[in-house]
Each structure stands twice: as structure tokens, then as C-alpha cells.
């Protein structure tokens, strides 16, 4: 009966010899590492009970064992992902580090620098390539405060820098729909506040949702981080429209905001 024998060879020179095969049939093979070789031989493969093992089963078992013994290449990638061809460690390419004068943060790599100046003391502004509503800005202004806590609570601090949220420009008589008070066309709701202590410096963090009567984004999520150092008030504000917030912008806005710190 014809059968197939498969051998997984490594670096050493391998000699194959069977007592049931004459010396004239002895074969010596030198092959590269992790190379699976199959040869057909006129030899019956039997189990202890004398039953024959099919050639297909023998090949399947040996190939399976060879696959387990082989090392997976670092270039392998899941479906839809780019292969790491050279096997080097991957880095996070979604953000790029930015080191400013007295501060640092991570900026989404697909956001571009903008020359638009919105706020007093603005030293940096980056915005989304496709939607300028998604952006991050850093402001540095002089202060006589020793700590951000000298401004009061986070809510009291926000009332002193409310220009960051955009002030209402219309002051006529109106009864706008959508939950706005009479004669008001804009509203701001504080969703979250925290007062983390990082590196011995006190920070204020506020998450604010602003809405306008004529807004087409359903509102804006604005994340504000502030701290004081060496007579200067540092503020980082990252924001995105409500619709884009839930379509993936949240990750970039939150990461940019949380990465901000004094240098």
C-alpha cells in the first residue's frame, strides 16, 4: 500500500532511515529550517491494532503539527489592518506630541494648525481637516492668582472665563423653541467637573455642552482644562459638535484635553 511520510526539518542535517527499507532506499535530505517535506513511499502505516491509517489522515495530522511548531511571522495582520512587514513595534499614529512654552499636549495627527485667533492670549489652535468646529486651543494669560483654586469653585472659574463658550450676540425679544428661556438663544450646561492634582499642581476640568437656537450640530461639547503656574493662567479648550462627537470625534477631543499639562 502506498503511503505519504512528512518530515519537519530544522537547522541540522537530517537522515531518514527505516529498518523496513533496504539500504538502497536510504535517503539523506538537507533542507532549510521549518520546511515541510512529503514523500510517497510503498510502506503501510499501521496502528497497534493492525488497522491501516489513511494517507490523507497521516498528511493532515503531520501538517497540523508542523503548523503548530512554526513561528507566526510578525508581519501577520488581522483582516482590514496593515501588515507590520518589518516586525517593528507599532506606535500610536493618531496623535502627535506638542511641546509649547510652559505646557504640553497631544494633538490629533489629522488636525491642522489654524491662524484663527478666537480668545485672548491664544498661543495655539489646531482644527479638524474636515470640520473646523472640532478643534483645540491653548490660551496663556497673566494672573495674580497663585493657584487655579483662587478663582473659586470650577463653576465660579467658568463664569470668569465665559468668553470661552461664546457670548450671546442677540438680545432682542424672542421665545425660541427647544428648551431655551424667553429672550435667550443660547444655553450652556455643565456636564462634569473635577479638580485633579497632577505633579503637585492643581487643575480644573469642566465638560460643558453649549447649544444655540440656530445651531446645526445639536450643540457643542467643550472640554476645558485650566491651571496656574508662575503668574500665568493656562487654559486648554478642546471641542466638537454634538453630531460628530458621537461619530468618532469624542476620542480625539477627550484625548487632546486629558493630555494637556504644565511642562
PDB file of C-alpha atoms in Angstrom:
ATOM      1  CA  UNK A   1       0.000   0.000   0.000  1.00  0.00           C
ATOM      2  CA  UNK A   2       1.316   3.467  -0.879  1.00  0.00           C
ATOM      3  CA  UNK A   3       1.684   5.967   1.970  1.00  0.00           C
ATOM      4  CA  UNK A   4       2.977   9.504   2.452  1.00  0.00           C
ATOM      5  CA  UNK A   5       5.567  10.436   5.070  1.00  0.00           C
ATOM      6  CA  UNK A   6       6.105  14.116   6.045  1.00  0.00           C
ATOM      7  CA  UNK A   7       9.056  15.488   7.958  1.00  0.00           C
ATOM      8  CA  UNK A   8       9.502  18.952   9.576  1.00  0.00           C
ATOM      9  CA  UNK A   9      13.228  19.701   9.324  1.00  0.00           C
ATOM     10  CA  UNK A  10      15.192  22.270  11.319  1.00  0.00           C
ATOM     11  CA  UNK A  11      18.736  23.609  11.018  1.00  0.00           C
ATOM     12  CA  UNK A  12      20.587  20.313  11.499  1.00  0.00           C
ATOM     13  CA  UNK A  13      21.232  17.870   8.657  1.00  0.00           C
ATOM     14  CA  UNK A  14      18.624  15.098   8.914  1.00  0.00           C
ATOM     15  CA  UNK A  15      18.990  11.474   7.852  1.00  0.00           C
ATOM     16  CA  UNK A  16      15.849   9.370   7.334  1.00  0.00           C
ATOM     17  CA  UNK A  17      16.215   5.638   7.761  1.00  0.00           C
ATOM     18  CA  UNK A  18      13.717   2.858   8.377  1.00  0.00           C
ATOM     19  CA  UNK A  19      14.604  -0.742   9.268  1.00  0.00           C
ATOM     20  CA  UNK A  20      11.920  -1.973   6.877  1.00  0.00           C
ATOM     21  CA  UNK A  21      13.589  -0.221   3.935  1.00  0.00           C
ATOM     22  CA  UNK A  22      16.684  -1.659   2.285  1.00  0.00           C
ATOM     23  CA  UNK A  23      19.953   0.217   2.363  1.00  0.00           C
ATOM     24  CA  UNK A  24      19.478   1.116  -1.285  1.00  0.00           C
ATOM     25  CA  UNK A  25      16.348   3.050  -0.343  1.00  0.00           C
ATOM     26  CA  UNK A  26      18.069   5.100   2.395  1.00  0.00           C
ATOM     27  CA  UNK A  27      17.561   8.841   1.826  1.00  0.00           C
ATOM     28  CA  UNK A  28      19.530  11.806   3.169  1.00  0.00           C
ATOM     29  CA  UNK A  29      17.946  15.276   2.908  1.00  0.00           C
ATOM     30  CA  UNK A  30      19.449  18.638   3.808  1.00  0.00           C
ATOM     31  CA  UNK A  31      16.808  21.341   3.795  1.00  0.00           C
ATOM     32  CA  UNK A  32      16.106  24.839   5.117  1.00  0.00           C
ATOM     33  CA  UNK A  33      14.572  25.447   8.598  1.00  0.00           C
ATOM     34  CA  UNK A  34      10.820  24.945   9.048  1.00  0.00           C
ATOM     35  CA  UNK A  35      10.382  23.247   5.667  1.00  0.00           C
ATOM     36  CA  UNK A  36       7.750  20.560   5.437  1.00  0.00           C
ATOM     37  CA  UNK A  37       8.701  17.689   3.056  1.00  0.00           C
ATOM     38  CA  UNK A  38       6.327  14.962   1.970  1.00  0.00           C
ATOM     39  CA  UNK A  39       7.368  11.831   0.027  1.00  0.00           C
ATOM     40  CA  UNK A  40       5.283   8.907  -1.167  1.00  0.00           C
ATOM     41  CA  UNK A  41       6.627   5.528  -0.083  1.00  0.00           C
ATOM     42  CA  UNK A  42       5.491   1.973  -0.590  1.00  0.00           C
ATOM     43  CA  UNK A  43       5.062   1.309   3.097  1.00  0.00           C
ATOM     44  CA  UNK A  44       1.983   0.517   5.105  1.00  0.00           C
ATOM     45  CA  UNK A  45       1.332   2.675   8.169  1.00  0.00           C
ATOM     46  CA  UNK A  46      -0.363   0.636  10.844  1.00  0.00           C
ATOM     47  CA  UNK A  47      -1.693   1.340  14.307  1.00  0.00           C
ATOM     48  CA  UNK A  48      -1.151  -1.075  17.213  1.00  0.00           C
ATOM     49  CA  UNK A  49      -4.393  -2.855  16.381  1.00  0.00           C
ATOM     50  CA  UNK A  50      -3.225  -3.500  12.834  1.00  0.00           C
ATOM     51  CA  UNK A  51      -5.673  -1.185  11.108  1.00  0.00           C
ATOM     52  CA  UNK A  52      -4.349   1.000   8.294  1.00  0.00           C
ATOM     53  CA  UNK A  53      -4.236   4.761   8.692  1.00  0.00           C
ATOM     54  CA  UNK A  54      -5.296   6.514   5.538  1.00  0.00           C
ATOM     55  CA  UNK A  55      -2.707   8.533   3.658  1.00  0.00           C
ATOM     56  CA  UNK A  56      -4.933  11.615   3.841  1.00  0.00           C
ATOM     57  CA  UNK A  57      -5.211  11.382   7.620  1.00  0.00           C
ATOM     58  CA  UNK A  58      -1.458  10.958   8.034  1.00  0.00           C
ATOM     59  CA  UNK A  59      -0.733  14.013   5.899  1.00  0.00           C
ATOM     60  CA  UNK A  60      -3.381  16.077   7.737  1.00  0.00           C
ATOM     61  CA  UNK A  61      -2.013  15.217  11.174  1.00  0.00           C
ATOM     62  CA  UNK A  62       1.590  15.943  10.225  1.00  0.00           C
ATOM     63  CA  UNK A  63       0.775  19.236   8.510  1.00  0.00           C
ATOM     64  CA  UNK A  64      -1.210  20.300  11.580  1.00  0.00           C
ATOM     65  CA  UNK A  65       1.748  19.513  13.816  1.00  0.00           C
ATOM     66  CA  UNK A  66       4.083  21.443  11.541  1.00  0.00           C
ATOM     67  CA  UNK A  67       1.802  24.482  11.646  1.00  0.00           C
ATOM     68  CA  UNK A  68       1.796  24.451  15.445  1.00  0.00           C
ATOM     69  CA  UNK A  69       5.595  24.140  15.540  1.00  0.00           C
ATOM     70  CA  UNK A  70       6.122  27.025  13.115  1.00  0.00           C
ATOM     71  CA  UNK A  71       6.535  30.558  14.497  1.00  0.00           C
ATOM     72  CA  UNK A  72       3.952  33.121  13.348  1.00  0.00           C
ATOM     73  CA  UNK A  73       5.517  35.928  11.378  1.00  0.00           C
ATOM     74  CA  UNK A  74       5.272  39.426  12.960  1.00  0.00           C
ATOM     75  CA  UNK A  75       4.029  40.647   9.589  1.00  0.00           C
ATOM     76  CA  UNK A  76       0.727  38.793  10.068  1.00  0.00           C
ATOM     77  CA  UNK A  77      -2.212  41.181  10.451  1.00  0.00           C
ATOM     78  CA  UNK A  78      -5.902  40.880  11.134  1.00  0.00           C
ATOM     79  CA  UNK A  79      -8.306  41.432   8.284  1.00  0.00           C
ATOM     80  CA  UNK A  80      -8.548  45.120   7.419  1.00  0.00           C
ATOM     81  CA  UNK A  81      -5.294  46.028   9.209  1.00  0.00           C
ATOM     82  CA  UNK A  82      -1.987  46.924   7.597  1.00  0.00           C
ATOM     83  CA  UNK A  83       0.723  44.284   7.981  1.00  0.00           C
ATOM     84  CA  UNK A  84       3.723  45.155  10.133  1.00  0.00           C
ATOM     85  CA  UNK A  85       6.158  44.000   7.434  1.00  0.00           C
ATOM     86  CA  UNK A  86       9.401  44.591   9.294  1.00  0.00           C
ATOM     87  CA  UNK A  87       8.172  43.408  12.665  1.00  0.00           C
ATOM     88  CA  UNK A  88       8.986  46.676  14.448  1.00  0.00           C
ATOM     89  CA  UNK A  89       6.974  47.865  17.482  1.00  0.00           C
ATOM     90  CA  UNK A  90       3.942  49.909  16.495  1.00  0.00           C
ATOM     91  CA  UNK A  91       3.416  53.426  17.766  1.00  0.00           C
ATOM     92  CA  UNK A  92       0.215  55.406  18.185  1.00  0.00           C
ATOM     93  CA  UNK A  93      -0.054  57.427  14.983  1.00  0.00           C
ATOM     94  CA  UNK A  94      -3.408  59.005  15.909  1.00  0.00           C
ATOM     95  CA  UNK A  95      -1.706  61.769  17.914  1.00  0.00           C
ATOM     96  CA  UNK A  96       1.456  63.835  17.770  1.00  0.00           C
ATOM     97  CA  UNK A  97       3.150  65.386  20.821  1.00  0.00           C
ATOM     98  CA  UNK A  98       3.289  69.174  21.059  1.00  0.00           C
ATOM     99  CA  UNK A  99       5.618  70.963  23.461  1.00  0.00           C
ATOM    100  CA  UNK A 100       4.722  74.605  23.973  1.00  0.00           C
ATOM    101  CA  UNK A 101       6.130  77.334  26.188  1.00  0.00           C
ATOM    102  CA  UNK A 102       5.251  76.051  29.658  1.00  0.00           C
ATOM    103  CA  UNK A 103       2.790  73.372  28.549  1.00  0.00           C
ATOM    104  CA  UNK A 104       2.465  70.203  26.505  1.00  0.00           C
ATOM    105  CA  UNK A 105      -0.306  68.108  24.975  1.00  0.00           C
ATOM    106  CA  UNK A 106      -1.084  65.546  22.280  1.00  0.00           C
ATOM    107  CA  UNK A 107      -2.782  66.758  19.108  1.00  0.00           C
ATOM    108  CA  UNK A 108      -4.763  64.556  16.698  1.00  0.00           C
ATOM    109  CA  UNK A 109      -2.442  63.844  13.765  1.00  0.00           C
ATOM    110  CA  UNK A 110      -5.118  64.673  11.183  1.00  0.00           C
ATOM    111  CA  UNK A 111      -5.766  68.144  12.604  1.00  0.00           C
ATOM    112  CA  UNK A 112      -4.014  71.124  11.047  1.00  0.00           C
ATOM    113  CA  UNK A 113      -2.688  74.336  12.612  1.00  0.00           C
ATOM    114  CA  UNK A 114      -5.013  77.322  12.239  1.00  0.00           C
ATOM    115  CA  UNK A 115      -4.210  81.036  12.198  1.00  0.00           C
ATOM    116  CA  UNK A 116      -7.662  81.975  13.504  1.00  0.00           C
ATOM    117  CA  UNK A 117      -7.481  83.747  16.869  1.00  0.00           C
ATOM    118  CA  UNK A 118     -10.643  83.440  18.950  1.00  0.00           C
ATOM    119  CA  UNK A 119      -9.590  84.191  22.510  1.00  0.00           C
ATOM    120  CA  UNK A 120      -7.270  86.499  24.465  1.00  0.00           C
ATOM    121  CA  UNK A 121      -3.784  85.063  24.952  1.00  0.00           C
ATOM    122  CA  UNK A 122      -4.310  82.308  22.371  1.00  0.00           C
ATOM    123  CA  UNK A 123      -0.977  80.684  21.513  1.00  0.00           C
ATOM    124  CA  UNK A 124      -2.145  77.579  19.706  1.00  0.00           C
ATOM    125  CA  UNK A 125      -5.066  76.359  17.653  1.00  0.00           C
ATOM    126  CA  UNK A 126      -5.462  73.129  15.665  1.00  0.00           C
ATOM    127  CA  UNK A 127      -8.618  72.058  13.874  1.00  0.00           C
ATOM    128  CA  UNK A 128     -10.030  69.027  12.119  1.00  0.00           C
ATOM    129  CA  UNK A 129      -9.226  68.856   8.411  1.00  0.00           C
ATOM    130  CA  UNK A 130     -12.872  68.271   7.543  1.00  0.00           C
ATOM    131  CA  UNK A 131     -14.700  70.279  10.207  1.00  0.00           C
ATOM    132  CA  UNK A 132     -13.283  73.360  11.920  1.00  0.00           C
ATOM    133  CA  UNK A 133     -15.867  73.006  14.713  1.00  0.00           C
ATOM    134  CA  UNK A 134     -13.671  70.209  16.036  1.00  0.00           C
ATOM    135  CA  UNK A 135     -10.596  71.977  17.369  1.00  0.00           C
ATOM    136  CA  UNK A 136      -8.252  72.513  20.276  1.00  0.00           C
ATOM    137  CA  UNK A 137      -6.849  75.840  21.504  1.00  0.00           C
ATOM    138  CA  UNK A 138      -4.472  76.882  24.280  1.00  0.00           C
ATOM    139  CA  UNK A 139      -4.563  80.294  25.953  1.00  0.00           C
ATOM    140  CA  UNK A 140      -1.940  81.767  28.281  1.00  0.00           C
ATOM    141  CA  UNK A 141      -2.719  84.988  30.151  1.00  0.00           C
ATOM    142  CA  UNK A 142      -1.140  86.828  33.112  1.00  0.00           C
ATOM    143  CA  UNK A 143      -2.762  86.363  36.523  1.00  0.00           C
ATOM    144  CA  UNK A 144      -2.191  87.439  40.099  1.00  0.00           C
ATOM    145  CA  UNK A 145      -3.508  84.104  41.374  1.00  0.00           C
ATOM    146  CA  UNK A 146      -1.174  81.562  42.935  1.00  0.00           C
ATOM    147  CA  UNK A 147      -3.424  78.622  42.120  1.00  0.00           C
ATOM    148  CA  UNK A 148      -6.462  77.965  39.992  1.00  0.00           C
ATOM    149  CA  UNK A 149      -8.381  77.375  43.214  1.00  0.00           C
ATOM    150  CA  UNK A 150      -8.043  81.103  43.948  1.00  0.00           C
ATOM    151  CA  UNK A 151     -10.726  81.643  41.295  1.00  0.00           C
ATOM    152  CA  UNK A 152     -13.233  79.790  43.473  1.00  0.00           C
ATOM    153  CA  UNK A 153     -15.014  76.572  42.515  1.00  0.00           C
ATOM    154  CA  UNK A 154     -14.786  75.187  38.947  1.00  0.00           C
ATOM    155  CA  UNK A 155     -18.203  76.695  38.247  1.00  0.00           C
ATOM    156  CA  UNK A 156     -17.100  80.094  39.553  1.00  0.00           C
ATOM    157  CA  UNK A 157     -13.928  79.868  37.493  1.00  0.00           C
ATOM    158  CA  UNK A 158     -16.004  79.191  34.358  1.00  0.00           C
ATOM    159  CA  UNK A 159     -18.104  82.300  34.994  1.00  0.00           C
ATOM    160  CA  UNK A 160     -14.891  84.358  34.913  1.00  0.00           C
ATOM    161  CA  UNK A 161     -13.795  82.916  31.557  1.00  0.00           C
ATOM    162  CA  UNK A 162     -17.226  82.505  29.987  1.00  0.00           C
ATOM    163  CA  UNK A 163     -15.918  84.124  26.794  1.00  0.00           C
ATOM    164  CA  UNK A 164     -14.567  80.642  26.009  1.00  0.00           C
ATOM    165  CA  UNK A 165     -18.120  79.440  25.438  1.00  0.00           C
ATOM    166  CA  UNK A 166     -19.114  82.283  23.136  1.00  0.00           C
ATOM    167  CA  UNK A 167     -21.399  85.036  24.335  1.00  0.00           C
ATOM    168  CA  UNK A 168     -24.925  85.635  23.101  1.00  0.00           C
ATOM    169  CA  UNK A 169     -24.926  88.271  20.387  1.00  0.00           C
ATOM    170  CA  UNK A 170     -28.702  88.694  20.067  1.00  0.00           C
ATOM    171  CA  UNK A 171     -30.548  90.420  22.912  1.00  0.00           C
ATOM    172  CA  UNK A 172     -33.947  91.090  21.338  1.00  0.00           C
ATOM    173  CA  UNK A 173     -37.301  89.674  22.393  1.00  0.00           C
ATOM    174  CA  UNK A 174     -37.740  86.033  21.426  1.00  0.00           C
ATOM    175  CA  UNK A 175     -39.469  82.852  22.503  1.00  0.00           C
ATOM    176  CA  UNK A 176     -37.178  80.298  20.914  1.00  0.00           C
ATOM    177  CA  UNK A 177     -38.234  76.662  20.972  1.00  0.00           C
ATOM    178  CA  UNK A 178     -36.063  73.756  22.061  1.00  0.00           C
ATOM    179  CA  UNK A 179     -35.953  74.408  25.813  1.00  0.00           C
ATOM    180  CA  UNK A 180     -34.474  77.917  25.699  1.00  0.00           C
ATOM    181  CA  UNK A 181     -35.630  80.572  28.115  1.00  0.00           C
ATOM    182  CA  UNK A 182     -37.514  83.560  26.806  1.00  0.00           C
ATOM    183  CA  UNK A 183     -35.242  86.134  25.159  1.00  0.00           C
ATOM    184  CA  UNK A 184     -32.366  83.616  25.164  1.00  0.00           C
ATOM    185  CA  UNK A 185     -30.945  81.942  22.073  1.00  0.00           C
ATOM    186  CA  UNK A 186     -28.022  80.116  23.708  1.00  0.00           C
ATOM    187  CA  UNK A 187     -27.534  77.905  26.736  1.00  0.00           C
ATOM    188  CA  UNK A 188     -24.668  76.103  28.482  1.00  0.00           C
ATOM    189  CA  UNK A 189     -24.908  73.056  30.721  1.00  0.00           C
ATOM    190  CA  UNK A 190     -22.033  71.814  32.861  1.00  0.00           C
ATOM    191  CA  UNK A 191     -21.965  68.031  32.489  1.00  0.00           C
ATOM    192  CA  UNK A 192     -18.937  67.246  34.638  1.00  0.00           C
ATOM    193  CA  UNK A 193     -16.275  68.902  36.791  1.00  0.00           C
ATOM    194  CA  UNK A 194     -13.166  67.608  38.531  1.00  0.00           C
ATOM    195  CA  UNK A 195     -10.176  69.043  40.405  1.00  0.00           C
ATOM    196  CA  UNK A 196      -7.210  66.725  39.773  1.00  0.00           C
ATOM    197  CA  UNK A 197      -3.815  67.278  41.372  1.00  0.00           C
ATOM    198  CA  UNK A 198      -1.039  66.415  38.899  1.00  0.00           C
ATOM    199  CA  UNK A 199       2.668  66.840  39.604  1.00  0.00           C
ATOM    200  CA  UNK A 200       1.904  68.989  42.618  1.00  0.00           C
ATOM    201  CA  UNK A 201      -0.206  71.399  40.513  1.00  0.00           C
ATOM    202  CA  UNK A 202      -3.943  71.872  40.911  1.00  0.00           C
ATOM    203  CA  UNK A 203      -6.074  71.636  37.759  1.00  0.00           C
ATOM    204  CA  UNK A 204      -9.703  72.370  36.999  1.00  0.00           C
ATOM    205  CA  UNK A 205     -11.545  70.289  34.417  1.00  0.00           C
ATOM    206  CA  UNK A 206     -15.013  71.068  33.080  1.00  0.00           C
ATOM    207  CA  UNK A 207     -17.146  69.351  30.455  1.00  0.00           C
ATOM    208  CA  UNK A 208     -19.742  71.741  29.045  1.00  0.00           C
ATOM    209  CA  UNK A 209     -22.477  71.260  26.456  1.00  0.00           C
ATOM    210  CA  UNK A 210     -23.486  74.501  24.730  1.00  0.00           C
ATOM    211  CA  UNK A 211     -26.452  74.909  22.427  1.00  0.00           C
ATOM    212  CA  UNK A 212     -27.739  77.714  20.218  1.00  0.00           C
ATOM    213  CA  UNK A 213     -31.184  78.126  18.720  1.00  0.00           C
ATOM    214  CA  UNK A 214     -29.817  78.156  15.174  1.00  0.00           C
ATOM    215  CA  UNK A 215     -27.140  75.506  15.692  1.00  0.00           C
ATOM    216  CA  UNK A 216     -26.991  72.685  13.143  1.00  0.00           C
ATOM    217  CA  UNK A 217     -24.762  70.378  15.183  1.00  0.00           C
ATOM    218  CA  UNK A 218     -27.168  69.838  18.063  1.00  0.00           C
ATOM    219  CA  UNK A 219     -24.749  71.693  20.318  1.00  0.00           C
ATOM    220  CA  UNK A 220     -21.039  71.645  21.099  1.00  0.00           C
ATOM    221  CA  UNK A 221     -19.117  69.549  23.608  1.00  0.00           C
ATOM    222  CA  UNK A 222     -16.434  71.773  25.125  1.00  0.00           C
ATOM    223  CA  UNK A 223     -13.767  70.367  27.441  1.00  0.00           C
ATOM    224  CA  UNK A 224     -11.850  72.965  29.444  1.00  0.00           C
ATOM    225  CA  UNK A 225      -8.687  72.274  31.448  1.00  0.00           C
ATOM    226  CA  UNK A 226      -7.006  75.048  33.429  1.00  0.00           C
ATOM    227  CA  UNK A 227      -4.104  75.554  35.836  1.00  0.00           C
ATOM    228  CA  UNK A 228      -1.872  78.350  37.149  1.00  0.00           C
ATOM    229  CA  UNK A 229       1.923  78.453  37.163  1.00  0.00           C
ATOM    230  CA  UNK A 230       4.470  81.262  37.613  1.00  0.00           C
ATOM    231  CA  UNK A 231       1.912  84.067  37.367  1.00  0.00           C
ATOM    232  CA  UNK A 232       0.221  82.685  34.248  1.00  0.00           C
ATOM    233  CA  UNK A 233      -3.190  81.111  33.712  1.00  0.00           C
ATOM    234  CA  UNK A 234      -3.038  78.202  31.259  1.00  0.00           C
ATOM    235  CA  UNK A 235      -6.276  77.076  29.607  1.00  0.00           C
ATOM    236  CA  UNK A 236      -6.782  74.279  27.100  1.00  0.00           C
ATOM    237  CA  UNK A 237     -10.154  74.057  25.356  1.00  0.00           C
ATOM    238  CA  UNK A 238     -10.995  71.165  23.045  1.00  0.00           C
ATOM    239  CA  UNK A 239     -14.373  70.867  21.385  1.00  0.00           C
ATOM    240  CA  UNK A 240     -16.520  69.088  18.779  1.00  0.00           C
ATOM    241  CA  UNK A 241     -20.080  69.379  17.514  1.00  0.00           C
ATOM    242  CA  UNK A 242     -22.607  67.070  19.143  1.00  0.00           C
ATOM    243  CA  UNK A 243     -23.228  65.048  15.967  1.00  0.00           C
ATOM    244  CA  UNK A 244     -19.539  64.455  15.240  1.00  0.00           C
ATOM    245  CA  UNK A 245     -18.931  63.809  18.933  1.00  0.00           C
ATOM    246  CA  UNK A 246     -20.919  60.600  18.638  1.00  0.00           C
ATOM    247  CA  UNK A 247     -19.433  59.713  15.248  1.00  0.00           C
ATOM    248  CA  UNK A 248     -15.846  59.374  16.463  1.00  0.00           C
ATOM    249  CA  UNK A 249     -14.690  62.920  17.330  1.00  0.00           C
ATOM    250  CA  UNK A 250     -15.114  62.263  21.050  1.00  0.00           C
ATOM    251  CA  UNK A 251     -11.977  60.099  21.163  1.00  0.00           C
ATOM    252  CA  UNK A 252      -9.782  62.858  19.726  1.00  0.00           C
ATOM    253  CA  UNK A 253     -11.263  65.709  21.759  1.00  0.00           C
ATOM    254  CA  UNK A 254     -11.089  63.859  25.064  1.00  0.00           C
ATOM    255  CA  UNK A 255      -7.558  62.603  24.418  1.00  0.00           C
ATOM    256  CA  UNK A 256      -6.296  66.057  23.478  1.00  0.00           C
ATOM    257  CA  UNK A 257      -7.892  67.577  26.572  1.00  0.00           C
ATOM    258  CA  UNK A 258      -6.679  64.917  29.019  1.00  0.00           C
ATOM    259  CA  UNK A 259      -3.122  65.070  27.641  1.00  0.00           C
ATOM    260  CA  UNK A 260      -2.756  68.773  28.472  1.00  0.00           C
ATOM    261  CA  UNK A 261      -0.396  69.546  31.342  1.00  0.00           C
ATOM    262  CA  UNK A 262       2.100  72.119  32.523  1.00  0.00           C
ATOM    263  CA  UNK A 263       5.640  71.473  31.352  1.00  0.00           C
TER     264      UNK A 263
END
